[in-house]
């Protein structure tokens, strides 16, 4: 992981079958081939069903792949789950863990997220560990305390220099509402101050082409985790361009 390049991650969530996923990824690859984006590291996290094909078809492109989740064990009787080693085998260098949708939909807590992050590190993947306060916590003035508690529970003890953290306020995900610039940089500064190791801290939550430049220019923001806008190749490419210009 190159600490100096901006990391732009597209989280496709549960969207896409092969024809549209491949088209979207190839559009991004063509865009990257058409300019100098060496200051940006671009990663796509498609549904796991598309990973092998994207790996094979994007071979020469400057696009990394990531999983959206992994199990904390390396193998076993866990129907429906994927291990970090399987994601690595499918071409991934990254895996998102602790996304608020997984914490909400699957009841994942910090202890489980930590075990997943540790499994990712063991497999040689960079875990992107998501944290972020709820709207209620923010309204009560507890955003920093909530993120601090999530970090304390979710960060692995060893290998922290190999993780990335994504600050994703839950109330901003998929809503079109983003925190004020000072709140983003304040939270990123807080996260950085809590982790002695040098880690990249990404911002996620309604990142769009029209706000990406501003967000990526903020102190302490080392990249973005993009959901909805990553499903639209031109919009995602604009965000990559903003990252290149900001770095
Ligand atoms: P969004 O999602 O960009 O659609 O708000 C971000 C995320 O969930 O990672």
mmCIF file of C-alpha atoms and ligand atoms in Angstrom:
data_model
loop_
_atom_site.group_PDB
_atom_site.id
_atom_site.type_symbol
_atom_site.label_atom_id
_atom_site.label_comp_id
_atom_site.label_asym_id
_atom_site.label_seq_id
_atom_site.Cartn_x
_atom_site.Cartn_y
_atom_site.Cartn_z
ATOM 1 C CA UNK A 1 0.000 0.000 0.000
ATOM 2 C CA UNK A 2 1.459 3.300 -1.076
ATOM 3 C CA UNK A 3 0.700 5.821 1.647
ATOM 4 C CA UNK A 4 1.233 8.755 -0.661
ATOM 5 C CA UNK A 5 -1.355 7.935 -3.283
ATOM 6 C CA UNK A 6 -5.023 8.743 -2.776
ATOM 7 C CA UNK A 7 -7.146 5.639 -2.469
ATOM 8 C CA UNK A 8 -10.459 5.693 -4.352
ATOM 9 C CA UNK A 9 -12.598 2.655 -3.598
ATOM 10 C CA UNK A 10 -15.871 1.829 -5.324
ATOM 11 C CA UNK A 11 -18.221 -0.322 -3.252
ATOM 12 C CA UNK A 12 -20.808 -1.755 -5.617
ATOM 13 C CA UNK A 13 -22.670 -3.463 -2.782
ATOM 14 C CA UNK A 14 -25.296 -5.931 -4.043
ATOM 15 C CA UNK A 15 -25.512 -4.435 -7.519
ATOM 16 C CA UNK A 16 -24.532 -5.896 -10.825
ATOM 17 C CA UNK A 17 -24.535 -8.985 -12.938
ATOM 18 C CA UNK A 18 -21.681 -9.793 -15.264
ATOM 19 C CA UNK A 19 -22.653 -7.772 -18.368
ATOM 20 C CA UNK A 20 -23.162 -4.439 -16.613
ATOM 21 C CA UNK A 21 -20.377 -4.999 -14.062
ATOM 22 C CA UNK A 22 -17.870 -5.791 -16.754
ATOM 23 C CA UNK A 23 -18.927 -2.834 -18.873
ATOM 24 C CA UNK A 24 -18.626 -0.491 -15.904
ATOM 25 C CA UNK A 25 -15.195 -1.809 -14.932
ATOM 26 C CA UNK A 26 -13.946 -1.599 -18.512
ATOM 27 C CA UNK A 27 -15.165 2.007 -18.746
ATOM 28 C CA UNK A 28 -13.107 2.832 -15.651
ATOM 29 C CA UNK A 29 -10.086 0.972 -17.056
ATOM 30 C CA UNK A 30 -10.316 2.923 -20.333
ATOM 31 C CA UNK A 31 -10.519 6.187 -18.420
ATOM 32 C CA UNK A 32 -7.435 5.318 -16.352
ATOM 33 C CA UNK A 33 -5.498 4.363 -19.473
ATOM 34 C CA UNK A 34 -6.246 7.764 -21.005
ATOM 35 C CA UNK A 35 -4.418 9.958 -18.498
ATOM 36 C CA UNK A 36 -1.852 10.178 -15.754
ATOM 37 C CA UNK A 37 -3.528 8.893 -12.624
ATOM 38 C CA UNK A 38 -0.378 7.570 -11.024
ATOM 39 C CA UNK A 39 -1.153 9.534 -7.858
ATOM 40 C CA UNK A 40 -4.370 7.589 -7.364
ATOM 41 C CA UNK A 41 -4.944 3.989 -6.412
ATOM 42 C CA UNK A 42 -8.307 2.817 -7.738
ATOM 43 C CA UNK A 43 -10.022 -0.196 -6.213
ATOM 44 C CA UNK A 44 -13.329 -1.807 -7.162
ATOM 45 C CA UNK A 45 -15.290 -3.933 -4.700
ATOM 46 C CA UNK A 46 -17.863 -5.695 -6.875
ATOM 47 C CA UNK A 47 -20.115 -8.527 -5.782
ATOM 48 C CA UNK A 48 -17.914 -11.576 -5.205
ATOM 49 C CA UNK A 49 -19.506 -13.358 -8.181
ATOM 50 C CA UNK A 50 -17.725 -10.935 -10.514
ATOM 51 C CA UNK A 51 -14.261 -10.991 -8.988
ATOM 52 C CA UNK A 52 -12.626 -13.750 -11.024
ATOM 53 C CA UNK A 53 -13.857 -12.387 -14.318
ATOM 54 C CA UNK A 54 -12.861 -8.829 -13.521
ATOM 55 C CA UNK A 55 -9.423 -10.034 -12.472
ATOM 56 C CA UNK A 56 -8.971 -11.862 -15.765
ATOM 57 C CA UNK A 57 -10.431 -9.135 -17.961
ATOM 58 C CA UNK A 58 -8.775 -6.154 -16.274
ATOM 59 C CA UNK A 59 -5.364 -7.813 -16.195
ATOM 60 C CA UNK A 60 -3.298 -4.892 -17.456
ATOM 61 C CA UNK A 61 -5.426 -2.098 -15.994
ATOM 62 C CA UNK A 62 -4.388 -0.064 -12.969
ATOM 63 C CA UNK A 63 -7.394 -1.245 -10.997
ATOM 64 C CA UNK A 64 -7.219 -3.160 -7.752
ATOM 65 C CA UNK A 65 -9.962 -5.427 -6.512
ATOM 66 C CA UNK A 66 -11.488 -5.781 -3.090
ATOM 67 C CA UNK A 67 -14.072 -7.922 -1.364
ATOM 68 C CA UNK A 68 -17.025 -6.416 0.502
ATOM 69 C CA UNK A 69 -16.685 -8.670 3.538
ATOM 70 C CA UNK A 70 -14.928 -11.837 4.673
ATOM 71 C CA UNK A 71 -15.334 -14.511 7.314
ATOM 72 C CA UNK A 72 -12.938 -14.485 10.243
ATOM 73 C CA UNK A 73 -11.924 -18.107 9.721
ATOM 74 C CA UNK A 74 -9.766 -19.284 6.858
ATOM 75 C CA UNK A 75 -12.045 -22.217 5.992
ATOM 76 C CA UNK A 76 -14.713 -24.427 7.441
ATOM 77 C CA UNK A 77 -18.411 -25.219 7.598
ATOM 78 C CA UNK A 78 -19.759 -21.691 7.112
ATOM 79 C CA UNK A 79 -22.359 -21.884 4.383
ATOM 80 C CA UNK A 80 -22.543 -18.778 2.263
ATOM 81 C CA UNK A 81 -19.392 -17.156 3.629
ATOM 82 C CA UNK A 82 -16.098 -16.354 1.935
ATOM 83 C CA UNK A 83 -12.674 -16.390 3.528
ATOM 84 C CA UNK A 84 -10.066 -13.716 3.052
ATOM 85 C CA UNK A 85 -7.838 -16.294 1.354
ATOM 86 C CA UNK A 86 -10.588 -16.971 -1.196
ATOM 87 C CA UNK A 87 -10.823 -13.262 -1.940
ATOM 88 C CA UNK A 88 -7.062 -13.131 -2.360
ATOM 89 C CA UNK A 89 -7.277 -16.119 -4.690
ATOM 90 C CA UNK A 90 -9.926 -14.262 -6.723
ATOM 91 C CA UNK A 91 -7.562 -11.342 -7.257
ATOM 92 C CA UNK A 92 -8.285 -9.080 -4.290
ATOM 93 C CA UNK A 93 -5.766 -6.944 -2.469
ATOM 94 C CA UNK A 94 -8.358 -5.320 -0.195
ATOM 95 C CA UNK A 95 -11.467 -6.233 1.756
ATOM 96 C CA UNK A 96 -14.025 -3.965 3.394
ATOM 97 C CA UNK A 97 -14.897 -5.045 6.939
ATOM 98 C CA UNK A 98 -17.360 -3.596 9.420
ATOM 99 C CA UNK A 99 -19.414 -1.662 6.896
ATOM 100 C CA UNK A 100 -22.424 -0.171 8.695
ATOM 101 C CA UNK A 101 -24.743 -2.212 6.464
ATOM 102 C CA UNK A 102 -23.073 -5.414 7.689
ATOM 103 C CA UNK A 103 -23.126 -4.155 11.279
ATOM 104 C CA UNK A 104 -26.881 -3.435 10.907
ATOM 105 C CA UNK A 105 -28.030 -6.282 8.618
ATOM 106 C CA UNK A 106 -25.941 -9.022 10.230
ATOM 107 C CA UNK A 107 -25.511 -7.746 13.764
ATOM 108 C CA UNK A 108 -21.734 -7.540 13.434
ATOM 109 C CA UNK A 109 -20.029 -5.994 16.432
ATOM 110 C CA UNK A 110 -16.567 -4.576 16.915
ATOM 111 C CA UNK A 111 -15.087 -7.823 18.225
ATOM 112 C CA UNK A 112 -16.194 -9.679 15.098
ATOM 113 C CA UNK A 113 -14.974 -6.890 12.838
ATOM 114 C CA UNK A 114 -11.578 -7.077 14.517
ATOM 115 C CA UNK A 115 -11.397 -10.827 13.887
ATOM 116 C CA UNK A 116 -12.300 -10.242 10.243
ATOM 117 C CA UNK A 117 -9.610 -7.575 9.945
ATOM 118 C CA UNK A 118 -7.085 -9.966 11.491
ATOM 119 C CA UNK A 119 -8.154 -12.700 9.037
ATOM 120 C CA UNK A 120 -7.662 -10.254 6.166
ATOM 121 C CA UNK A 121 -4.154 -9.399 7.365
ATOM 122 C CA UNK A 122 -3.280 -13.085 7.726
ATOM 123 C CA UNK A 123 -4.344 -13.643 4.113
ATOM 124 C CA UNK A 124 -2.241 -10.728 2.915
ATOM 125 C CA UNK A 125 -5.173 -8.399 2.244
ATOM 126 C CA UNK A 126 -5.524 -4.809 3.384
ATOM 127 C CA UNK A 127 -8.676 -4.534 5.467
ATOM 128 C CA UNK A 128 -10.642 -1.317 5.046
ATOM 129 C CA UNK A 129 -12.211 -1.026 8.482
ATOM 130 C CA UNK A 130 -15.384 1.067 8.495
ATOM 131 C CA UNK A 131 -16.472 3.152 11.455
ATOM 132 C CA UNK A 132 -19.001 5.949 11.790
ATOM 133 C CA UNK A 133 -21.576 7.389 14.147
ATOM 134 C CA UNK A 134 -25.346 7.164 13.725
ATOM 135 C CA UNK A 135 -27.476 10.292 13.249
ATOM 136 C CA UNK A 136 -28.703 9.976 16.805
ATOM 137 C CA UNK A 137 -25.156 9.800 18.187
ATOM 138 C CA UNK A 138 -24.223 12.853 16.162
ATOM 139 C CA UNK A 139 -27.281 14.783 17.407
ATOM 140 C CA UNK A 140 -26.357 13.959 20.991
ATOM 141 C CA UNK A 141 -22.842 15.286 20.432
ATOM 142 C CA UNK A 142 -21.354 11.802 20.747
ATOM 143 C CA UNK A 143 -19.920 11.330 17.266
ATOM 144 C CA UNK A 144 -16.273 11.297 18.327
ATOM 145 C CA UNK A 145 -16.937 9.039 21.319
ATOM 146 C CA UNK A 146 -18.879 6.595 19.127
ATOM 147 C CA UNK A 147 -16.137 6.412 16.522
ATOM 148 C CA UNK A 148 -13.496 6.098 19.218
ATOM 149 C CA UNK A 149 -15.350 3.134 20.764
ATOM 150 C CA UNK A 150 -15.773 1.444 17.377
ATOM 151 C CA UNK A 151 -12.097 1.897 16.602
ATOM 152 C CA UNK A 152 -11.038 0.534 19.978
ATOM 153 C CA UNK A 153 -13.139 -2.583 19.392
ATOM 154 C CA UNK A 154 -12.528 -3.107 15.664
ATOM 155 C CA UNK A 155 -8.844 -2.399 15.086
ATOM 156 C CA UNK A 156 -6.524 -5.405 15.201
ATOM 157 C CA UNK A 157 -3.819 -5.359 17.843
ATOM 158 C CA UNK A 158 -1.018 -6.228 15.450
ATOM 159 C CA UNK A 159 -0.436 -5.193 11.850
ATOM 160 C CA UNK A 160 -2.198 -1.853 12.161
ATOM 161 C CA UNK A 161 0.249 -0.237 9.782
ATOM 162 C CA UNK A 162 -1.302 -2.442 7.089
ATOM 163 C CA UNK A 163 -4.938 -1.404 7.568
ATOM 164 C CA UNK A 164 -6.986 1.437 6.149
ATOM 165 C CA UNK A 165 -9.850 3.040 8.056
ATOM 166 C CA UNK A 166 -12.986 4.434 6.420
ATOM 167 C CA UNK A 167 -14.918 7.084 8.323
ATOM 168 C CA UNK A 168 -18.490 6.658 7.170
ATOM 169 C CA UNK A 169 -21.112 8.540 9.163
ATOM 170 C CA UNK A 170 -24.152 6.247 8.935
ATOM 171 C CA UNK A 171 -26.522 9.176 8.379
ATOM 172 C CA UNK A 172 -24.559 10.199 5.297
ATOM 173 C CA UNK A 173 -24.548 6.823 3.515
ATOM 174 C CA UNK A 174 -26.880 6.846 0.532
ATOM 175 C CA UNK A 175 -28.642 10.004 1.709
ATOM 176 C CA UNK A 176 -26.943 12.709 -0.330
ATOM 177 C CA UNK A 177 -26.112 14.527 2.913
ATOM 178 C CA UNK A 178 -22.454 15.037 3.774
ATOM 179 C CA UNK A 179 -20.973 16.424 6.985
ATOM 180 C CA UNK A 180 -19.521 19.929 6.997
ATOM 181 C CA UNK A 181 -15.913 20.121 5.846
ATOM 182 C CA UNK A 182 -14.713 20.975 9.351
ATOM 183 C CA UNK A 183 -16.552 17.978 10.768
ATOM 184 C CA UNK A 184 -14.914 15.618 8.268
ATOM 185 C CA UNK A 185 -11.425 16.947 8.845
ATOM 186 C CA UNK A 186 -12.042 17.113 12.602
ATOM 187 C CA UNK A 187 -13.058 13.461 12.712
ATOM 188 C CA UNK A 188 -10.193 12.376 10.457
ATOM 189 C CA UNK A 189 -7.739 14.252 12.673
ATOM 190 C CA UNK A 190 -9.262 12.558 15.700
ATOM 191 C CA UNK A 191 -8.951 9.100 14.123
ATOM 192 C CA UNK A 192 -5.357 9.772 13.092
ATOM 193 C CA UNK A 193 -4.539 10.949 16.626
ATOM 194 C CA UNK A 194 -5.930 7.702 18.082
ATOM 195 C CA UNK A 195 -3.811 5.383 15.931
ATOM 196 C CA UNK A 196 -0.059 5.597 16.514
ATOM 197 C CA UNK A 197 0.678 3.812 13.231
ATOM 198 C CA UNK A 198 0.457 5.681 9.945
ATOM 199 C CA UNK A 199 -2.801 4.526 8.341
ATOM 200 C CA UNK A 200 -4.832 5.872 5.494
ATOM 201 C CA UNK A 201 -8.201 7.275 6.537
ATOM 202 C CA UNK A 202 -10.853 7.382 3.831
ATOM 203 C CA UNK A 203 -14.094 9.315 3.924
ATOM 204 C CA UNK A 204 -17.301 7.599 2.810
ATOM 205 C CA UNK A 205 -20.897 8.788 2.628
ATOM 206 C CA UNK A 206 -22.576 10.365 -0.407
ATOM 207 C CA UNK A 207 -19.307 11.139 -2.204
ATOM 208 C CA UNK A 208 -20.263 12.478 -5.653
ATOM 209 C CA UNK A 209 -18.392 14.214 -8.467
ATOM 210 C CA UNK A 210 -19.584 17.617 -7.223
ATOM 211 C CA UNK A 211 -18.289 17.226 -3.653
ATOM 212 C CA UNK A 212 -15.309 14.901 -4.177
ATOM 213 C CA UNK A 213 -12.806 17.655 -4.906
ATOM 214 C CA UNK A 214 -13.634 19.506 -1.707
ATOM 215 C CA UNK A 215 -13.593 16.368 0.439
ATOM 216 C CA UNK A 216 -10.359 15.005 -1.039
ATOM 217 C CA UNK A 217 -8.659 18.357 -0.463
ATOM 218 C CA UNK A 218 -9.310 18.267 3.294
ATOM 219 C CA UNK A 219 -6.514 17.654 5.776
ATOM 220 C CA UNK A 220 -6.444 14.046 6.948
ATOM 221 C CA UNK A 221 -8.501 12.662 4.046
ATOM 222 C CA UNK A 222 -6.415 10.056 2.213
ATOM 223 C CA UNK A 223 -9.113 8.792 -0.115
ATOM 224 C CA UNK A 224 -12.793 8.024 -0.466
ATOM 225 C CA UNK A 225 -15.075 5.013 -0.234
ATOM 226 C CA UNK A 226 -17.811 5.508 -2.804
ATOM 227 C CA UNK A 227 -21.097 3.617 -2.927
ATOM 228 C CA UNK A 228 -23.866 4.898 -5.187
ATOM 229 C CA UNK A 229 -21.663 7.027 -7.458
ATOM 230 C CA UNK A 230 -19.365 4.060 -8.127
ATOM 231 C CA UNK A 231 -22.220 2.387 -10.019
ATOM 232 C CA UNK A 232 -22.043 5.145 -12.624
ATOM 233 C CA UNK A 233 -18.713 4.885 -14.468
ATOM 234 C CA UNK A 234 -18.535 8.548 -15.623
ATOM 235 C CA UNK A 235 -19.324 9.766 -12.086
ATOM 236 C CA UNK A 236 -16.746 7.417 -10.554
ATOM 237 C CA UNK A 237 -14.141 8.542 -13.099
ATOM 238 C CA UNK A 238 -14.812 12.178 -12.167
ATOM 239 C CA UNK A 239 -14.100 11.262 -8.549
ATOM 240 C CA UNK A 240 -10.817 9.610 -9.596
ATOM 241 C CA UNK A 241 -9.929 12.785 -11.501
ATOM 242 C CA UNK A 242 -10.716 14.862 -8.404
ATOM 243 C CA UNK A 243 -8.412 12.609 -6.371
ATOM 244 C CA UNK A 244 -5.615 13.034 -8.904
ATOM 245 C CA UNK A 245 -6.002 16.797 -8.813
ATOM 246 C CA UNK A 246 -6.139 16.937 -5.036
ATOM 247 C CA UNK A 247 -2.957 14.898 -4.542
HETATM 248 P P1 LIG B 1 -22.777 6.042 -0.682
HETATM 249 O O1 LIG B 1 -22.239 4.749 0.097
HETATM 250 O O2 LIG B 1 -21.634 6.625 -1.444
HETATM 251 O O3 LIG B 1 -23.872 5.513 -1.578
HETATM 252 O O4 LIG B 1 -23.304 6.987 0.358
HETATM 253 C C1 LIG B 1 -20.982 4.764 0.720
HETATM 254 C C2 LIG B 1 -20.726 3.444 1.382
HETATM 255 O O5 LIG B 1 -21.667 2.834 1.889
HETATM 256 O O6 LIG B 1 -19.578 2.962 1.398
#
